PDB file of C-alpha atoms (C1' of nucleotides) in Angstrom:
ATOM      1  CA  MET G  57      88.124 226.995 102.535  1.00  0.00           C
ATOM      2  CA  GLU G  58      87.750 223.986 104.759  1.00  0.00           C
ATOM      3  CA  ASN G  59      90.539 222.169 102.959  1.00  0.00           C
ATOM      4  CA  LYS G  60      93.044 224.551 104.455  1.00  0.00           C
ATOM      5  CA  GLN G  61      91.910 223.727 107.948  1.00  0.00           C
ATOM      6  CA  LYS G  62      92.300 220.028 107.341  1.00  0.00           C
ATOM      7  CA  ILE G  63      95.819 220.586 106.050  1.00  0.00           C
ATOM      8  CA  ARG G  64      96.561 222.835 109.003  1.00  0.00           C
ATOM      9  CA  ASP G  65      95.591 219.986 111.312  1.00  0.00           C
ATOM     10  CA  ILE G  66      97.746 217.549 109.411  1.00  0.00           C
ATOM     11  CA  LEU G  67     100.735 219.858 109.613  1.00  0.00           C
ATOM     12  CA  ASN G  68     100.226 220.472 113.303  1.00  0.00           C
ATOM     13  CA  ALA G  69      99.996 216.769 113.972  1.00  0.00           C
ATOM     14  CA  ALA G  70     103.252 216.342 112.089  1.00  0.00           C
ATOM     15  CA  GLY G  71     104.939 219.110 114.021  1.00  0.00           C
ATOM     16  CA  LEU G  72     105.393 221.286 110.957  1.00  0.00           C
ATOM     17  CA  ARG G  73     104.623 224.967 111.056  1.00  0.00           C
ATOM     18  CA  PRO G  74     101.682 225.783 108.834  1.00  0.00           C
ATOM     19  CA  THR G  75     103.397 228.230 106.526  1.00  0.00           C
ATOM     20  CA  ARG G  76     101.678 229.544 103.435  1.00  0.00           C
ATOM     21  CA  GLN G  77     103.812 227.310 101.226  1.00  0.00           C
ATOM     22  CA  ARG G  78     103.224 224.132 103.205  1.00  0.00           C
ATOM     23  CA  LEU G  79      99.513 224.820 103.385  1.00  0.00           C
ATOM     24  CA  ASP G  80      99.248 225.449  99.674  1.00  0.00           C
ATOM     25  CA  LEU G  81     101.260 222.380  98.766  1.00  0.00           C
ATOM     26  CA  GLY G  82      99.353 220.361 101.325  1.00  0.00           C
ATOM     27  CA  VAL G  83      96.080 221.265  99.670  1.00  0.00           C
ATOM     28  CA  LEU G  84      97.445 220.243  96.292  1.00  0.00           C
ATOM     29  CA  LEU G  85      98.799 216.979  97.630  1.00  0.00           C
ATOM     30  CA  PHE G  86      96.203 215.815 100.090  1.00  0.00           C
ATOM     31  CA  THR G  87      92.958 216.973  98.569  1.00  0.00           C
ATOM     32  CA  GLY G  88      91.356 214.582  96.148  1.00  0.00           C
ATOM     33  CA  GLU G  89      92.832 211.471  94.676  1.00  0.00           C
ATOM     34  CA  ASP G  90      96.129 209.883  95.553  1.00  0.00           C
ATOM     35  CA  ARG G  91      98.928 211.076  93.350  1.00  0.00           C
ATOM     36  CA  HIS G  92     102.436 210.283  92.247  1.00  0.00           C
ATOM     37  CA  LEU G  93     104.536 213.256  91.460  1.00  0.00           C
ATOM     38  CA  THR G  94     107.981 214.646  91.070  1.00  0.00           C
ATOM     39  CA  ALA G  95     109.166 217.947  92.428  1.00  0.00           C
ATOM     40  CA  GLU G  96     108.817 219.486  89.026  1.00  0.00           C
ATOM     41  CA  MET G  97     105.291 218.219  88.532  1.00  0.00           C
ATOM     42  CA  LEU G  98     104.299 219.732  91.850  1.00  0.00           C
ATOM     43  CA  ARG G  99     105.942 223.028  90.962  1.00  0.00           C
ATOM     44  CA  ASP G 100     104.005 223.144  87.695  1.00  0.00           C
ATOM     45  CA  ASP G 101     100.813 222.258  89.484  1.00  0.00           C
ATOM     46  CA  ALA G 102     101.424 225.043  91.952  1.00  0.00           C
ATOM     47  CA  PHE G 103     102.061 227.507  89.153  1.00  0.00           C
ATOM     48  CA  ALA G 104      98.905 226.450  87.388  1.00  0.00           C
ATOM     49  CA  ASN G 105      97.080 227.274  90.594  1.00  0.00           C
ATOM     50  CA  ASN G 106      98.730 230.659  90.929  1.00  0.00           C
ATOM     51  CA  ILE G 107     100.846 229.572  93.825  1.00  0.00           C
ATOM     52  CA  ARG G 108     104.359 230.936  93.673  1.00  0.00           C
ATOM     53  CA  ILE G 109     106.858 228.659  95.343  1.00  0.00           C
ATOM     54  CA  SER G 110     110.520 228.176  94.623  1.00  0.00           C
ATOM     55  CA  LEU G 111     111.725 224.787  93.535  1.00  0.00           C
ATOM     56  CA  ALA G 112     114.020 224.644  96.552  1.00  0.00           C
ATOM     57  CA  THR G 113     111.030 224.949  98.841  1.00  0.00           C
ATOM     58  CA  ILE G 114     109.178 222.291  96.886  1.00  0.00           C
ATOM     59  CA  TYR G 115     112.051 219.911  97.495  1.00  0.00           C
ATOM     60  CA  ASN G 116     112.317 220.862 101.141  1.00  0.00           C
ATOM     61  CA  THR G 117     108.615 220.400 101.641  1.00  0.00           C
ATOM     62  CA  LEU G 118     108.462 217.061  99.869  1.00  0.00           C
ATOM     63  CA  HIS G 119     111.236 215.746 102.066  1.00  0.00           C
ATOM     64  CA  GLN G 120     109.725 217.134 105.233  1.00  0.00           C
ATOM     65  CA  PHE G 121     106.389 215.593 104.369  1.00  0.00           C
ATOM     66  CA  THR G 122     108.102 212.312 103.641  1.00  0.00           C
ATOM     67  CA  GLU G 123     109.940 212.387 106.934  1.00  0.00           C
ATOM     68  CA  ALA G 124     106.669 213.100 108.687  1.00  0.00           C
ATOM     69  CA  GLY G 125     105.126 210.050 107.050  1.00  0.00           C
ATOM     70  CA  LEU G 126     102.707 212.039 104.901  1.00  0.00           C
ATOM     71  CA  LEU G 127     104.380 210.949 101.678  1.00  0.00           C
ATOM     72  CA  ARG G 128     106.331 207.972 100.524  1.00  0.00           C
ATOM     73  CA  GLU G 129     109.297 208.104  98.206  1.00  0.00           C
ATOM     74  CA  VAL G 130     109.107 205.736  95.270  1.00  0.00           C
ATOM     75  CA  ALA G 131     112.127 204.641  93.278  1.00  0.00           C
ATOM     76  CA  VAL G 132     110.735 203.495  89.996  1.00  0.00           C
ATOM     77  CA  SER G 133     113.492 204.096  87.552  1.00  0.00           C
ATOM     78  CA  GLY G 134     115.722 206.708  86.110  1.00  0.00           C
ATOM     79  CA  ALA G 135     116.812 209.951  87.595  1.00  0.00           C
ATOM     80  CA  LYS G 136     113.586 211.419  88.893  1.00  0.00           C
ATOM     81  CA  THR G 137     112.314 210.840  92.376  1.00  0.00           C
ATOM     82  CA  TYR G 138     108.603 210.236  92.721  1.00  0.00           C
ATOM     83  CA  PHE G 139     106.577 210.935  95.826  1.00  0.00           C
ATOM     84  CA  ASP G 140     103.416 209.019  96.504  1.00  0.00           C
ATOM     85  CA  THR G 141     100.566 210.447  98.526  1.00  0.00           C
ATOM     86  CA  ASN G 142      99.424 206.912  99.237  1.00  0.00           C
ATOM     87  CA  THR G 143     101.589 205.788 102.129  1.00  0.00           C
ATOM     88  CA  GLY G 144      99.842 202.457 102.539  1.00  0.00           C
ATOM     89  CA  ASP G 145     101.142 199.042 101.592  1.00  0.00           C
ATOM     90  CA  HIS G 146     100.983 198.800  97.822  1.00  0.00           C
ATOM     91  CA  HIS G 147     103.111 198.569  94.735  1.00  0.00           C
ATOM     92  CA  HIS G 148     103.468 200.293  91.382  1.00  0.00           C
ATOM     93  CA  PHE G 149     103.111 200.132  87.673  1.00  0.00           C
ATOM     94  CA  HIS G 150     105.663 202.128  85.758  1.00  0.00           C
ATOM     95  CA  LEU G 151     104.974 203.057  82.150  1.00  0.00           C
ATOM     96  CA  GLU G 152     107.688 202.916  79.571  1.00  0.00           C
ATOM     97  CA  ASP G 153     107.202 206.588  78.766  1.00  0.00           C
ATOM     98  CA  GLY G 154     109.146 207.065  81.964  1.00  0.00           C
ATOM     99  CA  ASN G 155     106.715 209.597  83.302  1.00  0.00           C
ATOM    100  CA  THR G 156     103.786 207.735  84.658  1.00  0.00           C
ATOM    101  CA  VAL G 157     103.467 205.803  87.878  1.00  0.00           C
ATOM    102  CA  LEU G 158     100.272 204.055  88.884  1.00  0.00           C
ATOM    103  CA  ASP G 159      99.225 202.269  92.019  1.00  0.00           C
ATOM    104  CA  ILE G 160      98.662 198.562  92.056  1.00  0.00           C
ATOM    105  CA  ALA G 161      95.794 198.030  94.420  1.00  0.00           C
ATOM    106  CA  HIS G 162      96.758 196.573  97.762  1.00  0.00           C
ATOM    107  CA  GLY G 163      96.347 192.827  97.665  1.00  0.00           C
ATOM    108  CA  GLU G 164      96.509 192.470  93.898  1.00  0.00           C
ATOM    109  CA  LEU G 165     100.116 191.492  94.163  1.00  0.00           C
ATOM    110  CA  LYS G 166     101.897 189.529  96.844  1.00  0.00           C
ATOM    111  CA  VAL G 167     105.384 188.358  97.511  1.00  0.00           C
ATOM    112  CA  GLU G 168     105.922 184.789  98.351  1.00  0.00           C
ATOM    113  CA  GLY G 169     109.005 183.661 100.196  1.00  0.00           C
ATOM    114  CA  ILE G 170     110.766 186.709 101.508  1.00  0.00           C
ATOM    115  CA  PRO G 171     114.427 185.795 101.329  1.00  0.00           C
ATOM    116  CA  THR G 172     116.631 185.776 104.380  1.00  0.00           C
ATOM    117  CA  PRO G 173     118.606 188.993 104.565  1.00  0.00           C
ATOM    118  CA  PRO G 174     122.355 188.766 105.029  1.00  0.00           C
ATOM    119  CA  GLU G 175     123.772 188.607 108.555  1.00  0.00           C
ATOM    120  CA  GLY G 176     123.002 191.690 110.608  1.00  0.00           C
ATOM    121  CA  MET G 177     120.442 193.073 108.200  1.00  0.00           C
ATOM    122  CA  GLU G 178     116.707 193.267 108.267  1.00  0.00           C
ATOM    123  CA  VAL G 179     114.084 194.083 105.687  1.00  0.00           C
ATOM    124  CA  SER G 180     112.893 197.645 105.869  1.00  0.00           C
ATOM    125  CA  GLN G 181     110.727 197.773 102.783  1.00  0.00           C
ATOM    126  CA  ILE G 182     109.873 195.829  99.694  1.00  0.00           C
ATOM    127  CA  ASP G 183     109.255 197.721  96.477  1.00  0.00           C
ATOM    128  CA  ILE G 184     107.754 196.043  93.481  1.00  0.00           C
ATOM    129  CA  VAL G 185     107.655 197.852  90.183  1.00  0.00           C
ATOM    130  CA  VAL G 186     105.799 196.305  87.300  1.00  0.00           C
ATOM    131  CA  HIS G 187     107.135 197.895  84.154  1.00  0.00           C
ATOM    132  CA  LEU G 188     104.642 198.238  81.347  1.00  0.00           C
ATOM    133  CA  ARG G 189     104.957 198.796  77.645  1.00  0.00           C
ATOM    134  CA  SER G 190     102.213 199.488  75.199  1.00  0.00           C
ATOM    135  CA  SER G 191     100.914 196.280  73.656  1.00  0.00           C
ATOM    136  CA  LYS G 192     100.281 197.787  70.246  1.00  0.00           C
ATOM    137  CA  SER G 193     100.386 195.036  67.688  1.00  0.00           C
ATOM    138  CA  ASP G 194      99.836 197.125  64.579  1.00  0.00           C
TER     139      ASP G 194
ATOM    140  CA  MET I  99     144.912 185.382  77.707  1.00  0.00           C
ATOM    141  CA  GLU I 100     142.002 183.113  76.942  1.00  0.00           C
ATOM    142  CA  ASN I 101     139.587 185.502  78.643  1.00  0.00           C
ATOM    143  CA  LYS I 102     140.080 187.977  75.859  1.00  0.00           C
ATOM    144  CA  GLN I 103     139.067 185.404  73.275  1.00  0.00           C
ATOM    145  CA  LYS I 104     135.900 184.572  75.146  1.00  0.00           C
ATOM    146  CA  ILE I 105     134.992 188.239  75.300  1.00  0.00           C
ATOM    147  CA  ARG I 106     135.853 188.626  71.652  1.00  0.00           C
ATOM    148  CA  ASP I 107     133.357 185.895  70.853  1.00  0.00           C
ATOM    149  CA  ILE I 108     130.709 187.516  73.007  1.00  0.00           C
ATOM    150  CA  LEU I 109     131.198 190.842  71.279  1.00  0.00           C
ATOM    151  CA  ASN I 110     131.088 189.288  67.864  1.00  0.00           C
ATOM    152  CA  ALA I 111     127.908 187.455  68.689  1.00  0.00           C
ATOM    153  CA  ALA I 112     126.446 190.764  69.823  1.00  0.00           C
ATOM    154  CA  GLY I 113     127.522 192.524  66.656  1.00  0.00           C
ATOM    155  CA  LEU I 114     129.861 194.859  68.505  1.00  0.00           C
ATOM    156  CA  ARG I 115     133.327 195.547  67.195  1.00  0.00           C
ATOM    157  CA  PRO I 116     135.938 194.158  69.557  1.00  0.00           C
ATOM    158  CA  THR I 117     137.711 197.389  70.300  1.00  0.00           C
ATOM    159  CA  ARG I 118     140.374 197.570  72.980  1.00  0.00           C
ATOM    160  CA  GLN I 119     137.982 199.351  75.331  1.00  0.00           C
ATOM    161  CA  ARG I 120     135.123 196.935  74.868  1.00  0.00           C
ATOM    162  CA  LEU I 121     137.440 193.971  75.282  1.00  0.00           C
ATOM    163  CA  ASP I 122     138.971 195.341  78.464  1.00  0.00           C
ATOM    164  CA  LEU I 123     135.622 196.238  79.977  1.00  0.00           C
ATOM    165  CA  GLY I 124     134.244 192.917  78.873  1.00  0.00           C
ATOM    166  CA  VAL I 125     136.967 191.080  80.742  1.00  0.00           C
ATOM    167  CA  LEU I 126     136.251 193.104  83.864  1.00  0.00           C
ATOM    168  CA  LEU I 127     132.527 192.527  83.589  1.00  0.00           C
ATOM    169  CA  PHE I 128     132.198 188.980  82.378  1.00  0.00           C
ATOM    170  CA  THR I 129     135.089 187.219  84.016  1.00  0.00           C
ATOM    171  CA  GLY I 130     134.403 185.824  87.434  1.00  0.00           C
ATOM    172  CA  GLU I 131     131.411 186.455  89.631  1.00  0.00           C
ATOM    173  CA  ASP I 132     128.289 188.328  88.711  1.00  0.00           C
ATOM    174  CA  ARG I 133     128.482 191.963  89.639  1.00  0.00           C
ATOM    175  CA  HIS I 134     126.394 195.068  90.157  1.00  0.00           C
ATOM    176  CA  LEU I 135     128.100 198.252  89.275  1.00  0.00           C
ATOM    177  CA  THR I 136     127.721 201.858  88.340  1.00  0.00           C
ATOM    178  CA  ALA I 137     129.636 203.611  85.595  1.00  0.00           C
ATOM    179  CA  GLU I 138     131.904 205.157  88.174  1.00  0.00           C
ATOM    180  CA  MET I 139     132.647 201.851  89.864  1.00  0.00           C
ATOM    181  CA  LEU I 140     133.611 200.362  86.536  1.00  0.00           C
ATOM    182  CA  ARG I 141     135.802 203.333  85.716  1.00  0.00           C
ATOM    183  CA  ASP I 142     137.600 202.933  89.060  1.00  0.00           C
ATOM    184  CA  ASP I 143     137.930 199.229  88.483  1.00  0.00           C
ATOM    185  CA  ALA I 144     139.436 199.885  85.080  1.00  0.00           C
ATOM    186  CA  PHE I 145     141.883 202.375  86.520  1.00  0.00           C
ATOM    187  CA  ALA I 146     142.923 199.927  89.215  1.00  0.00           C
ATOM    188  CA  ASN I 147     143.734 197.505  86.417  1.00  0.00           C
ATOM    189  CA  ASN I 148     145.734 200.069  84.477  1.00  0.00           C
ATOM    190  CA  ILE I 149     143.114 200.389  81.816  1.00  0.00           C
ATOM    191  CA  ARG I 150     142.627 203.943  80.639  1.00  0.00           C
ATOM    192  CA  ILE I 151     139.111 204.613  79.452  1.00  0.00           C
ATOM    193  CA  SER I 152     137.123 207.789  79.473  1.00  0.00           C
ATOM    194  CA  LEU I 153     133.941 207.958  81.455  1.00  0.00           C
ATOM    195  CA  ALA I 154     132.008 208.745  78.285  1.00  0.00           C
ATOM    196  CA  THR I 155     133.149 205.471  76.783  1.00  0.00           C
ATOM    197  CA  ILE I 156     132.238 203.622  79.960  1.00  0.00           C
ATOM    198  CA  TYR I 157     128.708 204.946  79.681  1.00  0.00           C
ATOM    199  CA  ASN I 158     128.536 204.189  75.981  1.00  0.00           C
ATOM    200  CA  THR I 159     129.794 200.695  76.510  1.00  0.00           C
ATOM    201  CA  LEU I 160     127.448 199.952  79.395  1.00  0.00           C
ATOM    202  CA  HIS I 161     124.502 201.003  77.287  1.00  0.00           C
ATOM    203  CA  GLN I 162     125.654 199.095  74.245  1.00  0.00           C
ATOM    204  CA  PHE I 163     126.139 195.974  76.354  1.00  0.00           C
ATOM    205  CA  THR I 164     122.722 196.481  77.868  1.00  0.00           C
ATOM    206  CA  GLU I 165     121.114 196.847  74.469  1.00  0.00           C
ATOM    207  CA  ALA I 166     122.887 193.707  73.347  1.00  0.00           C
ATOM    208  CA  GLY I 167     121.437 191.848  76.310  1.00  0.00           C
ATOM    209  CA  LEU I 168     124.767 191.327  78.025  1.00  0.00           C
ATOM    210  CA  LEU I 169     123.832 193.509  80.976  1.00  0.00           C
ATOM    211  CA  ARG I 170     120.653 194.461  82.708  1.00  0.00           C
ATOM    212  CA  GLU I 171     119.883 197.879  84.071  1.00  0.00           C
ATOM    213  CA  VAL I 172     118.681 197.906  87.660  1.00  0.00           C
ATOM    214  CA  ALA I 173     116.777 200.812  89.163  1.00  0.00           C
ATOM    215  CA  VAL I 174     117.194 200.428  92.860  1.00  0.00           C
ATOM    216  CA  SER I 175     116.969 203.925  94.174  1.00  0.00           C
ATOM    217  CA  GLY I 176     118.538 207.294  93.994  1.00  0.00           C
ATOM    218  CA  ALA I 177     120.438 208.906  91.193  1.00  0.00           C
ATOM    219  CA  LYS I 178     122.883 206.204  90.236  1.00  0.00           C
ATOM    220  CA  THR I 179     122.150 203.606  87.617  1.00  0.00           C
ATOM    221  CA  TYR I 180     123.314 200.089  88.371  1.00  0.00           C
ATOM    222  CA  PHE I 181     124.141 197.513  85.757  1.00  0.00           C
ATOM    223  CA  ASP I 182     123.865 193.855  86.577  1.00  0.00           C
ATOM    224  CA  THR I 183     125.958 191.238  84.838  1.00  0.00           C
ATOM    225  CA  ASN I 184     123.352 188.668  85.777  1.00  0.00           C
ATOM    226  CA  THR I 185     120.686 189.028  83.111  1.00  0.00           C
ATOM    227  CA  GLY I 186     118.634 186.119  84.382  1.00  0.00           C
ATOM    228  CA  ASP I 187     115.349 186.253  86.233  1.00  0.00           C
ATOM    229  CA  HIS I 188     116.094 187.400  89.748  1.00  0.00           C
ATOM    230  CA  HIS I 189     115.592 190.274  92.153  1.00  0.00           C
ATOM    231  CA  HIS I 190     117.656 192.477  94.438  1.00  0.00           C
ATOM    232  CA  PHE I 191     118.530 193.472  97.922  1.00  0.00           C
ATOM    233  CA  HIS I 192     119.426 197.101  98.333  1.00  0.00           C
ATOM    234  CA  LEU I 193     121.356 198.193 101.388  1.00  0.00           C
ATOM    235  CA  GLU I 194     120.524 201.404 103.154  1.00  0.00           C
ATOM    236  CA  ASP I 195     124.039 202.680 102.643  1.00  0.00           C
ATOM    237  CA  GLY I 196     122.798 203.316  99.136  1.00  0.00           C
ATOM    238  CA  ASN I 197     125.824 201.732  97.557  1.00  0.00           C
ATOM    239  CA  THR I 198     125.333 198.026  97.680  1.00  0.00           C
ATOM    240  CA  VAL I 199     123.117 195.864  95.558  1.00  0.00           C
ATOM    241  CA  LEU I 200     122.935 192.111  96.018  1.00  0.00           C
ATOM    242  CA  ASP I 201     121.219 189.399  94.087  1.00  0.00           C
ATOM    243  CA  ILE I 202     118.357 187.474  95.556  1.00  0.00           C
ATOM    244  CA  ALA I 203     118.759 183.990  94.248  1.00  0.00           C
ATOM    245  CA  HIS I 204     116.294 182.996  91.570  1.00  0.00           C
ATOM    246  CA  GLY I 205     113.352 181.250  93.152  1.00  0.00           C
ATOM    247  CA  GLU I 206     113.803 182.628  96.631  1.00  0.00           C
ATOM    248  CA  LEU I 207     111.183 185.215  95.941  1.00  0.00           C
ATOM    249  CA  LYS I 208     108.072 185.002  93.858  1.00  0.00           C
ATOM    250  CA  VAL I 209     105.253 187.250  92.891  1.00  0.00           C
ATOM    251  CA  GLU I 210     101.771 185.977  93.324  1.00  0.00           C
ATOM    252  CA  GLY I 211      98.907 187.483  91.402  1.00  0.00           C
ATOM    253  CA  ILE I 212     100.315 189.648  88.689  1.00  0.00           C
ATOM    254  CA  PRO I 213      97.811 192.464  88.367  1.00  0.00           C
ATOM    255  CA  THR I 214      96.058 193.220  85.120  1.00  0.00           C
ATOM    256  CA  PRO I 215      97.774 196.047  83.318  1.00  0.00           C
ATOM    257  CA  PRO I 216      95.687 198.975  82.150  1.00  0.00           C
ATOM    258  CA  GLU I 217      94.073 198.810  78.694  1.00  0.00           C
ATOM    259  CA  GLY I 218      96.594 198.580  75.877  1.00  0.00           C
ATOM    260  CA  MET I 219      99.533 197.822  78.132  1.00  0.00           C
ATOM    261  CA  GLU I 220     101.469 194.683  78.840  1.00  0.00           C
ATOM    262  CA  VAL I 221     104.001 193.729  81.458  1.00  0.00           C
ATOM    263  CA  SER I 222     107.549 194.025  80.232  1.00  0.00           C
ATOM    264  CA  GLN I 223     109.396 193.374  83.455  1.00  0.00           C
ATOM    265  CA  ILE I 224     108.870 193.057  87.178  1.00  0.00           C
ATOM    266  CA  ASP I 225     111.497 194.472  89.496  1.00  0.00           C
ATOM    267  CA  ILE I 226     111.507 193.668  93.161  1.00  0.00           C
ATOM    268  CA  VAL I 227     113.842 195.517  95.478  1.00  0.00           C
ATOM    269  CA  VAL I 228     114.074 194.407  99.074  1.00  0.00           C
ATOM    270  CA  HIS I 229     115.500 197.317 101.009  1.00  0.00           C
ATOM    271  CA  LEU I 230     117.613 196.378 103.982  1.00  0.00           C
ATOM    272  CA  ARG I 231     118.782 198.216 107.052  1.00  0.00           C
ATOM    273  CA  SER I 232     121.224 197.058 109.618  1.00  0.00           C
ATOM    274  CA  SER I 233     119.509 195.317 112.480  1.00  0.00           C
ATOM    275  CA  LYS I 234     121.880 196.566 115.141  1.00  0.00           C
ATOM    276  CA  SER I 235     120.121 196.491 118.486  1.00  0.00           C
ATOM    277  CA  ASP I 236     122.897 197.898 120.661  1.00  0.00           C
TER     278      ASP I 236
ATOM    279  C1'  DG K  55     139.706 204.101  52.623  1.00  0.00           C
ATOM    280  C1'  DT K  56     135.268 204.170  54.974  1.00  0.00           C
ATOM    281  C1'  DG K  57     132.407 203.840  58.622  1.00  0.00           C
ATOM    282  C1'  DT K  58     132.711 203.059  63.633  1.00  0.00           C
ATOM    283  C1'  DT K  59     134.377 204.199  67.997  1.00  0.00           C
ATOM    284  C1'  DT K  60     136.811 206.994  71.295  1.00  0.00           C
ATOM    285  C1'  DG K  61     137.797 210.889  74.376  1.00  0.00           C
ATOM    286  C1'  DC K  62     137.473 215.320  75.658  1.00  0.00           C
ATOM    287  C1'  DA K  63     135.136 219.136  77.240  1.00  0.00           C
ATOM    288  C1'  DA K  64     130.922 221.276  77.341  1.00  0.00           C
ATOM    289  C1'  DA K  65     126.095 220.997  78.184  1.00  0.00           C
ATOM    290  C1'  DG K  66     122.132 218.917  80.429  1.00  0.00           C
ATOM    291  C1'  DT K  67     119.180 216.938  84.253  1.00  0.00           C
ATOM    292  C1'  DG K  68     117.597 216.553  88.654  1.00  0.00           C
ATOM    293  C1'  DT K  69     118.698 217.805  93.298  1.00  0.00           C
ATOM    294  C1'  DT K  70     120.964 220.111  97.272  1.00  0.00           C
ATOM    295  C1'  DT K  71     123.140 223.918  99.765  1.00  0.00           C
ATOM    296  C1'  DG K  72     124.565 228.565 101.762  1.00  0.00           C
ATOM    297  C1'  DC K  73     122.846 232.406 103.315  1.00  0.00           C
ATOM    298  C1'  DA K  74     120.288 236.824 103.680  1.00  0.00           C
ATOM    299  C1'  DA K  75     115.540 238.193 103.910  1.00  0.00           C
ATOM    300  C1'  DT K  76     111.069 236.962 105.567  1.00  0.00           C
ATOM    301  C1'  DT K  77     107.695 234.783 108.325  1.00  0.00           C
ATOM    302  C1'  DT K  78     105.820 232.292 112.378  1.00  0.00           C
ATOM    303  C1'  DA K  79     104.818 231.512 117.217  1.00  0.00           C
TER     304       DA K  79
ATOM    305  C1'  DT L  92     112.161 238.762 119.121  1.00  0.00           C
ATOM    306  C1'  DA L  93     113.967 234.250 118.566  1.00  0.00           C
ATOM    307  C1'  DA L  94     113.752 230.421 115.850  1.00  0.00           C
ATOM    308  C1'  DA L  95     112.104 228.380 111.719  1.00  0.00           C
ATOM    309  C1'  DT L  96     111.318 228.882 106.905  1.00  0.00           C
ATOM    310  C1'  DT L  97     111.789 230.720 102.314  1.00  0.00           C
ATOM    311  C1'  DG L  98     113.999 231.869  97.835  1.00  0.00           C
ATOM    312  C1'  DC L  99     117.628 232.754  95.099  1.00  0.00           C
ATOM    313  C1'  DA L 100     121.654 231.547  92.868  1.00  0.00           C
ATOM    314  C1'  DA L 101     125.398 228.817  92.940  1.00  0.00           C
ATOM    315  C1'  DA L 102     127.114 224.207  93.599  1.00  0.00           C
ATOM    316  C1'  DC L 103     126.521 219.308  92.940  1.00  0.00           C
ATOM    317  C1'  DA L 104     126.291 214.515  91.197  1.00  0.00           C
ATOM    318  C1'  DC L 105     125.355 211.830  87.470  1.00  0.00           C
ATOM    319  C1'  DT L 106     124.740 211.340  82.631  1.00  0.00           C
ATOM    320  C1'  DT L 107     124.617 212.699  77.743  1.00  0.00           C
ATOM    321  C1'  DT L 108     126.241 215.061  73.586  1.00  0.00           C
ATOM    322  C1'  DG L 109     129.061 217.200  69.700  1.00  0.00           C
ATOM    323  C1'  DC L 110     132.776 216.641  67.209  1.00  0.00           C
ATOM    324  C1'  DA L 111     137.656 215.916  65.827  1.00  0.00           C
ATOM    325  C1'  DA L 112     141.107 212.373  66.159  1.00  0.00           C
ATOM    326  C1'  DA L 113     141.967 207.386  66.286  1.00  0.00           C
ATOM    327  C1'  DC L 114     140.758 202.851  65.097  1.00  0.00           C
ATOM    328  C1'  DA L 115     138.707 198.415  62.942  1.00  0.00           C
ATOM    329  C1'  DC L 116     137.677 196.021  58.996  1.00  0.00           C
TER     330       DC L 116
END
DNA sequence: GTGTTTGCAAAGTGTTTGCAATTTA
DNA sequence: TAAATTGCAAACACTTTGCAAACAC
């Protein structure tokens, strides 16, 4: 499977040992479309693909990948932490069901007038979450 | 104490019975400056003011106030839920220490180009969090 | 009095940690 | 083989819930 080799390269570049678990998760995360997922979603996905990985390792791996710049943590709302495989500059829709996060295409949304941070502080990131509710008018 | 009467009016208007706990918390929340706080911060604040209230009631009250439109829930990051006594249209700074949330004055920041929500959805709220880190260059 | 609210303790989520066993280089 | 990684179970932080006692109207 050529996917595995690609992931192996990514891990090497990030200085992470290509263990079975990291390779398997890497394939799930970095093959195909960009995704937003929680630790639990990834665990379920792994299970569905007959990959046995403990939740602790899922968490470890997600954080290592994030530290290596392969993922981006997204704080949308509530208790769960989402990880985004799209590390580029973009923002998010968050659905009221509390379980769905979608990308807003880069450029579709812009901030105007970044406010001056308080003394001794600087902006490290700007997160915009557009909360959505269903517009049923029945 | 005239504060108590003001809070009593607010509670009445919101259809909430003016119980001792709701009055006391109301005074803490709606007297003086706008605040951002977690349930635990409010509990500590209450204790410091010799007000005995269980954490369960703090949570209940925060949610009831939020539902009544007296507070606004702010999802900045991490596990804790912040409640903002400023229910107006504004956004937030979030400090890297993970414990401080500050208002960005209304108008200092604007979104340009609100993206089209997916089919059947409509925008219910836009949250902007400007994450800050200390700019120490020592 | 009657329905609402409170407070406790217990249960529930989502996440992290300690550490022995396993795997990688 | 030495160092890094895994997995389990236990610990954790934050929040919610069930229900009897207390309270507001």
